[in-house]
Amino acid sequence: VSTQSTWVLIALVAKFNKEFGPGMVMGFLLYLLWLVLALTFISHPRVLQSSQFLMSFVAIPVSASSRVPQILTNFKAKSTGQLTAITFLLALGGCMARLFTTLMTSRDPTIMLNYGVNCFLNATILIQFGLYWNSKPAQKED
């Protein structure tokens, strides 16, 4: 229910800001695809069981998709801009806790890889905070 209300809110913001572009349409279509697949998996337990590995593996690039562009942006600007270090410190801590819990309970290599990749990416951003701590963003030339 919260996902649907989030999409309604996003659609309303986009409508009133006149920013309903191709990215929003693509996101909405991906959401609809996810919804259809989720309903299919819930209604067919065999499909769910056989596709569990695939869905876990697909989560790796999806979860990394927010961190990699941020790392590249920080590197190009030689600055972390207005990011807050505490956010990434907490994300790294949570990721390490999930990695440890998975290691102790299920030892599922796909889930451990997902958390490991996210730990690495969060740690990379934290290292960038140390490298670019007092840096100012580059000024754009007119």
Short mmCIF file of C-alpha atoms in Angstrom, two decimals, residues 11-142:
data_model
loop_
_atom_site.label_atom_id
_atom_site.label_comp_id
_atom_site.label_asym_id
_atom_site.label_seq_id
_atom_site.Cartn_x
_atom_site.Cartn_y
_atom_site.Cartn_z
CA ALA A 11 2.93 11.51 -9.97
CA LEU A 12 1.24 14.49 -8.30
CA VAL A 13 4.55 16.25 -7.68
CA ALA A 14 5.63 15.60 -11.27
CA LYS A 15 2.30 16.84 -12.63
CA PHE A 16 2.37 20.11 -10.71
CA ASN A 17 6.08 20.71 -11.33
CA LYS A 18 5.71 19.96 -15.05
CA GLU A 19 8.59 17.47 -14.80
CA PHE A 20 6.92 14.27 -15.94
CA GLY A 21 9.76 13.19 -18.22
CA PRO A 22 10.98 9.90 -19.69
CA GLY A 23 12.74 8.92 -16.45
CA MET A 24 9.46 9.08 -14.55
CA VAL A 25 7.67 7.05 -17.22
CA MET A 26 10.46 4.42 -17.21
CA GLY A 27 10.36 4.23 -13.41
CA PHE A 28 6.60 3.77 -13.44
CA LEU A 29 6.82 1.03 -16.09
CA LEU A 30 9.53 -0.77 -14.11
CA TYR A 31 7.34 -0.55 -11.04
CA LEU A 32 4.41 -2.07 -12.92
CA LEU A 33 6.66 -4.87 -14.19
CA TRP A 34 7.87 -5.49 -10.64
CA LEU A 35 4.27 -5.57 -9.39
CA VAL A 36 3.20 -8.12 -12.03
CA LEU A 37 6.21 -10.32 -11.30
CA ALA A 38 5.64 -10.10 -7.55
CA LEU A 39 1.99 -11.11 -7.91
CA THR A 40 2.99 -13.98 -10.21
CA PHE A 41 5.60 -15.23 -7.74
CA ILE A 42 3.20 -15.01 -4.80
CA SER A 43 0.53 -17.00 -6.62
CA HIS A 44 2.90 -19.73 -7.86
CA PRO A 45 5.23 -21.08 -5.12
CA ARG A 46 7.28 -23.16 -7.60
CA VAL A 47 8.00 -20.09 -9.69
CA LEU A 48 8.99 -18.23 -6.53
CA GLN A 49 11.34 -20.98 -5.39
CA SER A 50 13.06 -21.40 -8.76
CA SER A 51 13.48 -17.66 -9.30
CA GLN A 52 14.74 -16.78 -5.82
CA PHE A 53 18.38 -16.95 -6.93
CA LEU A 54 17.73 -14.77 -9.98
CA MET A 55 15.87 -12.12 -7.98
CA SER A 56 18.64 -12.05 -5.35
CA PHE A 57 21.27 -11.67 -8.05
CA VAL A 58 19.34 -8.91 -9.85
CA ALA A 59 19.22 -6.96 -6.57
CA ILE A 60 23.00 -6.38 -6.73
CA PRO A 61 23.07 -3.92 -9.65
CA VAL A 62 19.79 -2.37 -8.55
CA SER A 63 21.09 -1.59 -5.09
CA ALA A 64 24.45 -0.42 -6.46
CA SER A 65 22.80 1.89 -8.98
CA SER A 66 22.55 4.74 -6.50
CA ARG A 67 26.09 4.50 -5.15
CA VAL A 68 28.16 4.17 -8.33
CA PRO A 69 26.94 7.45 -9.91
CA GLN A 70 27.52 9.20 -6.58
CA ILE A 71 31.08 7.86 -6.38
CA LEU A 72 31.77 9.01 -9.95
CA THR A 73 30.24 12.45 -9.31
CA ASN A 74 32.34 12.89 -6.17
CA PHE A 75 35.47 11.83 -8.03
CA LYS A 76 34.88 14.22 -10.94
CA ALA A 77 34.06 17.15 -8.63
CA LYS A 78 36.81 16.26 -6.14
CA SER A 79 34.19 17.06 -3.51
CA THR A 80 31.37 15.31 -1.68
CA GLY A 81 29.17 18.37 -2.04
CA GLN A 82 26.32 18.49 0.44
CA LEU A 83 26.37 14.79 1.34
CA THR A 84 26.46 13.93 5.02
CA ALA A 85 29.03 11.46 6.28
CA ILE A 86 26.73 10.13 9.01
CA THR A 87 24.28 8.83 6.39
CA PHE A 88 26.92 6.70 4.73
CA LEU A 89 28.44 5.68 8.06
CA LEU A 90 25.05 4.37 9.20
CA ALA A 91 24.47 2.70 5.82
CA LEU A 92 27.85 0.97 6.09
CA GLY A 93 27.11 -0.15 9.64
CA GLY A 94 23.72 -1.54 8.65
CA CYS A 95 25.20 -3.28 5.64
CA MET A 96 27.94 -4.85 7.75
CA ALA A 97 25.33 -6.03 10.29
CA ARG A 98 23.26 -7.66 7.53
CA LEU A 99 26.39 -9.25 6.07
CA PHE A 100 27.34 -10.64 9.48
CA THR A 101 23.79 -11.91 10.14
CA THR A 102 23.66 -13.61 6.73
CA LEU A 103 27.06 -15.16 7.36
CA MET A 104 25.89 -16.57 10.70
CA THR A 105 22.47 -17.80 9.58
CA SER A 106 22.04 -18.76 5.94
CA ARG A 107 25.45 -18.33 4.29
CA ASP A 108 23.65 -17.61 1.01
CA PRO A 109 26.46 -16.52 -1.35
CA THR A 110 24.23 -14.30 -3.49
CA ILE A 111 22.89 -12.33 -0.53
CA MET A 112 26.39 -12.10 0.96
CA LEU A 113 27.70 -10.79 -2.37
CA ASN A 114 24.93 -8.18 -2.46
CA TYR A 115 25.74 -6.92 1.04
CA GLY A 116 29.47 -7.15 0.35
CA VAL A 117 29.19 -4.98 -2.76
CA ASN A 118 27.08 -2.44 -0.88
CA CYS A 119 29.56 -2.39 2.02
CA PHE A 120 32.38 -1.74 -0.45
CA LEU A 121 30.50 1.08 -2.19
CA ASN A 122 29.47 2.74 1.09
CA ALA A 123 33.05 2.46 2.35
CA THR A 124 34.28 4.04 -0.91
CA ILE A 125 32.05 7.06 -0.35
CA LEU A 126 33.26 7.33 3.25
CA ILE A 127 36.86 7.27 1.99
CA GLN A 128 35.92 10.08 -0.40
CA PHE A 129 34.72 12.09 2.59
CA GLY A 130 38.20 11.77 4.06
CA LEU A 131 39.91 12.65 0.78
CA TYR A 132 37.74 15.62 -0.12
CA TRP A 133 36.84 16.88 3.38
CA ASN A 134 37.81 20.55 2.93
CA SER A 135 37.40 20.67 -0.85
CA LYS A 136 35.02 23.11 -2.44
CA PRO A 137 33.03 22.05 -5.50
CA ALA A 138 34.56 23.25 -8.77
CA GLN A 139 33.00 26.45 -10.12
CA LYS A 140 31.32 26.17 -13.48
CA GLU A 141 32.65 28.46 -16.16
CA ASP A 142 30.20 30.50 -18.21
#
